[in-house]
Structures are given as C-alpha cells and as structure tokens.
Amino acid sequence: MRTLVMFYTIMICILWIVPKCHSDQLKTGTIKTAPSPTQITGTPTPKPQTPPVKSAPGMTAPVPTKQGITSSLGQKAVIAVRSPAQGTQHPVGKPLPIIWDRSTISTVASVNILLMDRPGGTIQTAIKTGTPNTGTFYWTPSPQFAMPGKSWVVRIETTDKKSQGHSGAFSFAKSDTGRTESGLPQQHNQNPPTRPVAAQHLMQNDVSIWKDIKMENDNLSGINMNQIDIMQTQINILKRELENEKEARIHLEKIISEHILRFESHVHEYRFGLGRKISMSSKRNWNNVSDDELIIYVDPNMEHVQKEPPITSIPK
C-alpha cells in the first residue's frame, strides 16, 4: 500500500514538471542554450520585404507605382501628333486642325504649339503658347507659308519642355489660284485702265478709295491702285442702278396709287353679287399690294343699282 502511494506521487510530479519545461522552451524569441560569453540572446531584427533601390552614377532609378514600374525618373514622354498627317497639303486661309494625344501628358494643363521647318530644326513661328491641353487646336495659316517645295512640321511641347512630339511633314498651298493674296480676282487684261480713265466714271459726290488708302509698297500688299479704281467704278455703277431702280419704283407706285384711287371713287356704285371679278388692293402702299387683296364681284346690271356707301372692309 505504501509503495502504491509513492508511485502515484512520483507520477504526479513528473506530469506537472515536464509540460512546464516544454512551455518555457516554446516561448517566442527565447532560446534555451548553454550560456556563452559571445552569444546574444533576444528577438532577431526582421529583414525588409523590399530591398533598397540603388542606381549607378548617371542612371535613373525606376519609380514603383500601383501597376508596376512604368517609367523612370526624368524620362521625357513622347506626344503623338495625329494631325497634320505626313504628306498632306493644306490650303492657306482655312483653319488647320492640329490634333495630339493628350493621354501621355494628361496631368499637364497647357502646351505650346510651334511651327518648325523640320523635327529638331528652327522654330518658324509660335502658333500658340500656353494653350489648354485639350488635344485639339485650330490655326488659320497666312499666305506667306505657301512656299513651293517647302514642308513644315508642327511641334507640341509642354510648357516645361520635358515632353514633346512632332507631326508628319506637310505643306501649304494657295486656296484659290485665280485670286491674289488680298482675295481680289487677278486682272488678265494686258492694258488695264489707268487711274485718270477710271476716275472719269466716278460720280461727283463720291470719294475715291485711292485717296484714303496709303500704301508704301504695292507689291508687298498684293493689291495695286488700278484694282482699287476698278472696284470703285463698279461700286458707283451699282449705286446708279440702285438709284434708277428707286426712281422706277416710285413712278410705278404713283401709277398704281392712281388706279386704286380711281377704283375707290367708283366702288360705292357697285353691288356685290355674281358677275365678273375685279382684284384690287385695300392699301395704297406698293410693298403690300399682295398682302391684303379684296375680291369684288360686280353686278352686270350695275346701271340699275342704287349707290352704295363706300367699302371700308372686306364683306363677310
């Protein structure tokens, strides 16, 4: 009996001590080893998930984004210019559509639009600086760019000049070969009228245009004084025709008014009924002859009809 009690006591002690020893050894960050003067105990430093990015001198480090590494620091984006297209010819004096892809520079607020002789060449003119980055701009070129055998390119660049793009090479052409740069028709007459001959057709109360225009160089302006005199003569002819038309109109109105008065003076003698039809106007203004028309039926036996009061309105 005593032996059995001692056996149970020893087993209870073993079962209580062994789990405690194992639990001490399984604690996080605790290492149970023999003591050593050079050993360092404690929690080890975790290694970083992403190693630091290092770059050689003169190289740019990639920029990580949510989608991955898309570009490098300091890298210039290329702007795709879709219009004008390569090999096209555009008439001067008409709007030229300039279209570029703004998706590569969507964060840029404004861009510069330049006209160049070739990509990377000399800037010929600044079409528009600081224009909104909408992807579309219309520019009307002047006739001075219509040079035979000359090609141009359009350059789109950001205001900080970090991103840019060029269009295809294109050219300009005159919109109408039958007209000068000023828009006047070319004179094919070998002997155009001189200023004194053209001045003979001017009216006395008119002022010639050539007296008011000051030109230093007729060749550069694209217009000469003979063309101005011809235009002035044509204007005067039209003015005279207009005055003649006014006089004829006044005379016609007078004749019509007399006929209307004649009908109105005798219309009170007529009775409405079946008979022949007379069309007349109730207004004496020639401009409204067809606007307000009276249809009067005259009795064939009007000589036996008593006099009626004058007509003042359309009968119902």
Short mmCIF file of C-alpha atoms in Angstrom, two decimals:
data_model
loop_
_atom_site.label_atom_id
_atom_site.label_comp_id
_atom_site.label_asym_id
_atom_site.label_seq_id
_atom_site.Cartn_x
_atom_site.Cartn_y
_atom_site.Cartn_z
CA MET A 1 0.00 0.00 0.00
CA ARG A 2 2.80 2.40 0.85
CA THR A 3 4.58 1.53 -2.38
CA LEU A 4 1.48 2.31 -4.43
CA VAL A 5 1.10 5.72 -2.80
CA MET A 6 4.72 6.62 -3.51
CA PHE A 7 4.31 5.55 -7.17
CA TYR A 8 1.30 7.81 -7.66
CA THR A 9 3.14 10.71 -6.03
CA ILE A 10 6.12 10.36 -8.38
CA MET A 11 3.87 10.18 -11.46
CA ILE A 12 2.00 13.34 -10.46
CA CYS A 13 5.28 15.23 -10.03
CA ILE A 14 6.54 14.11 -13.45
CA LEU A 15 3.30 15.10 -15.18
CA TRP A 16 3.44 18.59 -13.62
CA ILE A 17 7.15 19.35 -14.25
CA VAL A 18 7.54 18.11 -17.89
CA PRO A 19 4.86 20.38 -19.56
CA LYS A 20 6.23 23.42 -17.75
CA CYS A 21 9.71 22.78 -19.16
CA HIS A 22 8.36 22.43 -22.69
CA SER A 23 6.32 25.60 -22.39
CA ASP A 24 9.38 27.56 -21.34
CA GLN A 25 11.30 26.33 -24.37
CA LEU A 26 8.48 27.22 -26.81
CA LYS A 27 8.24 30.91 -25.83
CA THR A 28 8.62 33.34 -28.82
CA GLY A 29 12.08 34.89 -29.11
CA THR A 30 13.58 32.85 -26.26
CA ILE A 31 16.43 30.45 -26.97
CA LYS A 32 17.43 27.99 -24.24
CA THR A 33 21.07 27.10 -24.79
CA ALA A 34 24.19 26.84 -22.78
CA PRO A 35 25.46 30.18 -21.56
CA SER A 36 28.22 31.68 -23.74
CA PRO A 37 30.05 34.99 -23.29
CA THR A 38 29.78 35.78 -27.05
CA GLN A 39 26.15 34.76 -27.59
CA ILE A 40 23.47 37.46 -27.85
CA THR A 41 20.02 36.50 -26.77
CA GLY A 42 16.81 38.35 -27.67
CA THR A 43 14.39 38.93 -30.57
CA PRO A 44 16.11 38.99 -34.02
CA THR A 45 15.59 42.02 -36.33
CA PRO A 46 13.20 41.16 -39.22
CA LYS A 47 14.56 41.68 -42.75
CA PRO A 48 12.74 44.20 -45.01
CA GLN A 49 10.41 42.83 -47.68
CA THR A 50 11.70 45.16 -50.44
CA PRO A 51 15.43 45.76 -50.74
CA PRO A 52 16.55 49.39 -51.16
CA VAL A 53 16.91 50.56 -54.75
CA LYS A 54 20.42 51.51 -55.74
CA SER A 55 21.49 53.05 -59.01
CA ALA A 56 24.80 53.64 -60.64
CA PRO A 57 26.02 57.18 -61.31
CA GLY A 58 24.27 58.69 -64.35
CA MET A 59 21.40 56.20 -64.24
CA THR A 60 17.83 56.94 -63.16
CA ALA A 61 16.11 54.70 -60.68
CA PRO A 62 12.72 53.18 -61.63
CA VAL A 63 9.66 54.62 -59.97
CA PRO A 64 7.38 51.94 -58.43
CA THR A 65 3.63 52.51 -58.86
CA LYS A 66 0.49 50.55 -58.14
CA GLN A 67 0.60 48.98 -61.60
CA GLY A 68 4.34 48.39 -61.50
CA ILE A 69 7.38 50.21 -62.76
CA THR A 70 6.06 52.32 -65.66
CA SER A 71 8.70 54.99 -66.20
CA SER A 72 11.96 56.33 -64.91
CA LEU A 73 12.65 59.49 -63.06
CA GLY A 74 13.39 62.33 -65.51
CA GLN A 75 12.25 60.34 -68.57
CA LYS A 76 10.54 62.51 -71.26
CA ALA A 77 7.16 61.39 -72.61
CA VAL A 78 6.64 61.43 -76.38
CA ILE A 79 3.50 63.25 -77.53
CA ALA A 80 1.83 61.66 -80.56
CA VAL A 81 0.70 64.35 -83.04
CA ARG A 82 -2.01 62.89 -85.28
CA SER A 83 -2.76 65.92 -87.44
CA PRO A 84 -1.42 67.30 -89.75
CA ALA A 85 -0.52 63.94 -91.28
CA GLN A 86 2.57 63.06 -93.27
CA GLY A 87 2.49 64.21 -96.91
CA THR A 88 -0.75 66.21 -96.68
CA GLN A 89 -1.29 69.63 -98.24
CA HIS A 90 -3.45 72.25 -96.57
CA PRO A 91 -4.82 75.43 -98.20
CA VAL A 92 -3.88 78.69 -96.57
CA GLY A 93 -6.64 80.92 -95.28
CA LYS A 94 -8.60 77.94 -93.94
CA PRO A 95 -8.43 76.51 -90.38
CA LEU A 96 -5.80 73.79 -89.98
CA PRO A 97 -6.81 71.12 -87.41
CA ILE A 98 -3.95 70.28 -85.03
CA ILE A 99 -4.69 67.10 -83.04
CA TRP A 100 -2.44 65.40 -80.50
CA ASP A 101 -2.75 62.55 -77.99
CA ARG A 102 -3.03 64.06 -74.53
CA SER A 103 -3.15 60.73 -72.69
CA THR A 104 0.63 60.72 -72.18
CA ILE A 105 0.50 64.22 -70.67
CA SER A 106 -2.95 64.17 -69.11
CA THR A 107 -1.70 65.90 -65.95
CA VAL A 108 -0.33 68.86 -67.92
CA ALA A 109 -2.60 71.90 -68.01
CA SER A 110 -1.25 73.70 -71.08
CA VAL A 111 1.10 73.14 -74.02
CA ASN A 112 2.96 75.15 -76.64
CA ILE A 113 2.27 74.71 -80.37
CA LEU A 114 5.13 75.65 -82.70
CA LEU A 115 5.66 75.59 -86.47
CA MET A 116 9.08 74.27 -87.49
CA ASP A 117 10.85 73.54 -90.75
CA ARG A 118 11.75 70.01 -89.61
CA PRO A 119 11.85 67.96 -86.39
CA GLY A 120 14.55 69.42 -84.19
CA GLY A 121 15.02 72.29 -86.62
CA THR A 122 14.37 76.01 -86.40
CA ILE A 123 11.16 77.41 -84.97
CA GLN A 124 9.46 79.44 -87.71
CA THR A 125 6.56 80.80 -85.67
CA ALA A 126 4.80 80.21 -82.36
CA ILE A 127 1.31 79.13 -83.36
CA LYS A 128 0.02 79.25 -79.77
CA THR A 129 1.80 79.25 -76.42
CA GLY A 130 0.08 78.21 -73.22
CA THR A 131 -2.98 76.79 -74.95
CA PRO A 132 -5.13 74.39 -72.88
CA ASN A 133 -4.17 70.74 -73.20
CA THR A 134 -7.44 69.66 -74.83
CA GLY A 135 -5.89 67.63 -77.64
CA THR A 136 -7.28 69.85 -80.42
CA PHE A 137 -6.44 73.31 -81.76
CA TYR A 138 -7.36 75.12 -85.00
CA TRP A 139 -4.97 77.56 -86.65
CA THR A 140 -5.51 79.61 -89.81
CA PRO A 141 -2.16 79.98 -91.62
CA SER A 142 -1.36 83.11 -93.58
CA PRO A 143 -0.43 83.01 -97.29
CA GLN A 144 3.24 83.65 -96.51
CA PHE A 145 3.69 79.97 -95.60
CA ALA A 146 2.56 78.76 -99.05
CA MET A 147 6.05 78.30 -100.50
CA PRO A 148 6.63 75.94 -103.43
CA GLY A 149 8.60 72.87 -102.36
CA LYS A 150 8.60 73.90 -98.69
CA SER A 151 7.45 71.48 -96.00
CA TRP A 152 6.62 72.10 -92.35
CA VAL A 153 6.06 70.19 -89.12
CA VAL A 154 4.04 71.07 -86.03
CA ARG A 155 5.70 70.62 -82.65
CA ILE A 156 3.70 70.09 -79.45
CA GLU A 157 5.61 70.54 -76.20
CA THR A 158 4.79 71.02 -72.55
CA THR A 159 5.45 74.42 -71.05
CA ASP A 160 8.39 72.98 -69.06
CA LYS A 161 9.73 71.41 -72.32
CA LYS A 162 10.07 68.00 -70.68
CA SER A 163 7.75 66.27 -73.16
CA GLN A 164 7.30 66.96 -76.85
CA GLY A 165 6.20 65.49 -80.17
CA HIS A 166 6.20 66.33 -83.89
CA SER A 167 3.70 65.86 -86.68
CA GLY A 168 4.45 64.48 -90.11
CA ALA A 169 5.90 66.76 -92.76
CA PHE A 170 3.19 68.65 -94.66
CA SER A 171 2.92 71.69 -96.93
CA PHE A 172 0.67 74.67 -97.57
CA ALA A 173 -0.99 75.62 -100.85
CA LYS A 174 -2.87 78.66 -102.01
CA SER A 175 -6.61 78.15 -101.60
CA ASP A 176 -7.52 79.78 -104.93
CA THR A 177 -5.02 80.19 -107.75
CA GLY A 178 -7.33 82.61 -109.54
CA ARG A 179 -7.12 85.17 -106.77
CA THR A 180 -4.38 87.23 -105.25
CA GLU A 181 -3.41 87.17 -101.59
CA SER A 182 -5.80 90.04 -100.95
CA GLY A 183 -8.73 88.00 -102.28
CA LEU A 184 -9.20 90.18 -105.43
CA PRO A 185 -9.51 88.48 -108.84
CA GLN A 186 -6.41 88.70 -110.98
CA GLN A 187 -6.64 91.08 -113.92
CA HIS A 188 -5.81 89.33 -117.21
CA ASN A 189 -6.19 92.48 -119.29
CA GLN A 190 -2.83 93.43 -120.71
CA ASN A 191 -3.77 97.13 -120.77
CA PRO A 192 -5.78 97.85 -117.61
CA PRO A 193 -7.40 101.27 -117.37
CA THR A 194 -5.23 103.92 -115.82
CA ARG A 195 -6.31 105.96 -112.84
CA PRO A 196 -7.47 109.04 -114.84
CA VAL A 197 -9.63 106.90 -117.19
CA ALA A 198 -11.23 105.03 -114.30
CA ALA A 199 -11.79 108.27 -112.45
CA GLN A 200 -13.95 109.55 -115.30
CA HIS A 201 -16.69 107.11 -114.24
CA LEU A 202 -16.78 108.28 -110.65
CA MET A 203 -19.75 110.34 -109.51
CA GLN A 204 -19.06 113.84 -108.32
CA ASN A 205 -20.42 113.23 -104.83
CA ASP A 206 -18.33 110.08 -104.31
CA VAL A 207 -14.96 109.95 -102.63
CA SER A 208 -12.41 107.73 -104.31
CA ILE A 209 -10.97 104.98 -102.21
CA TRP A 210 -7.47 105.53 -103.52
CA LYS A 211 -7.39 108.98 -101.92
CA ASP A 212 -7.86 107.46 -98.46
CA ILE A 213 -5.50 104.50 -98.74
CA LYS A 214 -1.81 104.94 -98.05
CA MET A 215 0.45 102.21 -99.31
CA GLU A 216 4.21 102.18 -99.08
CA ASN A 217 4.76 99.15 -101.30
CA ASP A 218 2.09 97.88 -103.68
CA ASN A 219 3.92 94.64 -104.43
CA LEU A 220 4.05 93.50 -100.81
CA SER A 221 0.40 94.27 -100.18
CA GLY A 222 -0.82 92.12 -103.09
CA ILE A 223 -3.08 94.91 -104.43
CA ASN A 224 -2.44 97.82 -106.80
CA MET A 225 -4.14 101.14 -107.35
CA ASN A 226 -5.68 100.13 -110.68
CA GLN A 227 -7.62 97.36 -108.97
CA ILE A 228 -8.93 99.85 -106.42
CA ASP A 229 -10.10 102.18 -109.19
CA ILE A 230 -11.89 99.32 -110.96
CA MET A 231 -13.62 98.34 -107.74
CA GLN A 232 -14.65 101.93 -107.11
CA THR A 233 -16.10 102.19 -110.62
CA GLN A 234 -18.11 99.00 -110.12
CA ILE A 235 -19.43 100.33 -106.82
CA ASN A 236 -20.55 103.56 -108.48
CA ILE A 237 -22.33 101.66 -111.27
CA LEU A 238 -24.25 99.63 -108.72
CA LYS A 239 -25.18 102.78 -106.84
CA ARG A 240 -26.53 104.39 -110.02
CA GLU A 241 -28.54 101.27 -110.85
CA LEU A 242 -29.97 101.30 -107.35
CA GLU A 243 -30.99 104.94 -107.69
CA ASN A 244 -32.61 104.24 -111.08
CA GLU A 245 -34.50 101.33 -109.57
CA LYS A 246 -35.74 103.55 -106.76
CA GLU A 247 -36.98 106.15 -109.27
CA ALA A 248 -38.74 103.47 -111.33
CA ARG A 249 -40.29 102.06 -108.19
CA ILE A 250 -41.60 105.47 -107.13
CA HIS A 251 -43.08 106.03 -110.60
CA LEU A 252 -44.75 102.61 -110.53
CA GLU A 253 -46.18 103.24 -107.07
CA LYS A 254 -47.63 106.50 -108.32
CA ILE A 255 -49.38 104.81 -111.25
CA ILE A 256 -50.79 102.05 -109.05
CA SER A 257 -51.99 104.56 -106.47
CA GLU A 258 -53.84 106.49 -109.16
CA HIS A 259 -55.59 103.31 -110.31
CA ILE A 260 -56.52 102.43 -106.74
CA LEU A 261 -57.97 105.89 -106.19
CA ARG A 262 -59.96 105.56 -109.39
CA PHE A 263 -61.45 102.25 -108.28
CA GLU A 264 -62.17 103.53 -104.78
CA SER A 265 -64.03 106.54 -106.15
CA HIS A 266 -66.45 104.30 -108.08
CA VAL A 267 -66.60 101.19 -105.94
CA HIS A 268 -69.53 102.53 -103.91
CA GLU A 269 -71.66 102.34 -107.09
CA TYR A 270 -71.20 98.57 -107.36
CA ARG A 271 -73.16 95.87 -105.58
CA PHE A 272 -71.61 92.56 -104.55
CA GLY A 273 -73.02 89.56 -106.37
CA LEU A 274 -72.34 87.08 -109.12
CA GLY A 275 -70.56 88.53 -112.09
CA ARG A 276 -67.10 89.28 -113.32
CA LYS A 277 -64.30 89.54 -110.76
CA ILE A 278 -62.08 92.56 -110.11
CA SER A 279 -58.97 92.24 -107.92
CA MET A 280 -57.86 95.36 -106.11
CA SER A 281 -55.84 96.32 -103.05
CA SER A 282 -57.23 97.99 -99.97
CA LYS A 283 -53.82 99.51 -99.23
CA ARG A 284 -52.07 102.14 -101.25
CA ASN A 285 -48.58 101.03 -100.28
CA TRP A 286 -46.93 99.26 -103.19
CA ASN A 287 -44.98 96.99 -100.81
CA ASN A 288 -48.22 95.45 -99.54
CA VAL A 289 -50.20 95.10 -102.77
CA SER A 290 -50.39 91.32 -102.50
CA ASP A 291 -50.76 91.24 -98.71
CA ASP A 292 -54.35 92.47 -98.39
CA GLU A 293 -56.43 91.80 -101.51
CA LEU A 294 -60.14 92.42 -101.98
CA ILE A 295 -62.19 90.26 -104.32
CA ILE A 296 -65.09 92.33 -105.66
CA TYR A 297 -67.94 90.76 -107.65
CA VAL A 298 -69.60 93.34 -109.88
CA ASP A 299 -73.28 93.04 -110.80
CA PRO A 300 -73.70 93.06 -114.61
CA ASN A 301 -76.81 95.23 -114.13
CA MET A 302 -74.88 97.85 -112.18
CA GLU A 303 -76.52 100.69 -114.12
CA HIS A 304 -79.82 99.84 -112.36
CA VAL A 305 -78.22 99.63 -108.91
CA GLN A 306 -78.63 102.40 -106.41
CA LYS A 307 -75.48 103.95 -104.99
CA GLU A 308 -73.96 102.13 -102.03
CA PRO A 309 -71.80 103.66 -99.28
CA PRO A 310 -68.02 103.34 -99.81
CA ILE A 311 -66.43 99.99 -98.94
CA THR A 312 -64.31 100.14 -95.82
CA SER A 313 -63.79 96.44 -95.02
CA ILE A 314 -63.92 93.00 -96.60
CA PRO A 315 -67.54 91.73 -96.80
CA LYS A 316 -68.36 88.59 -94.86
#
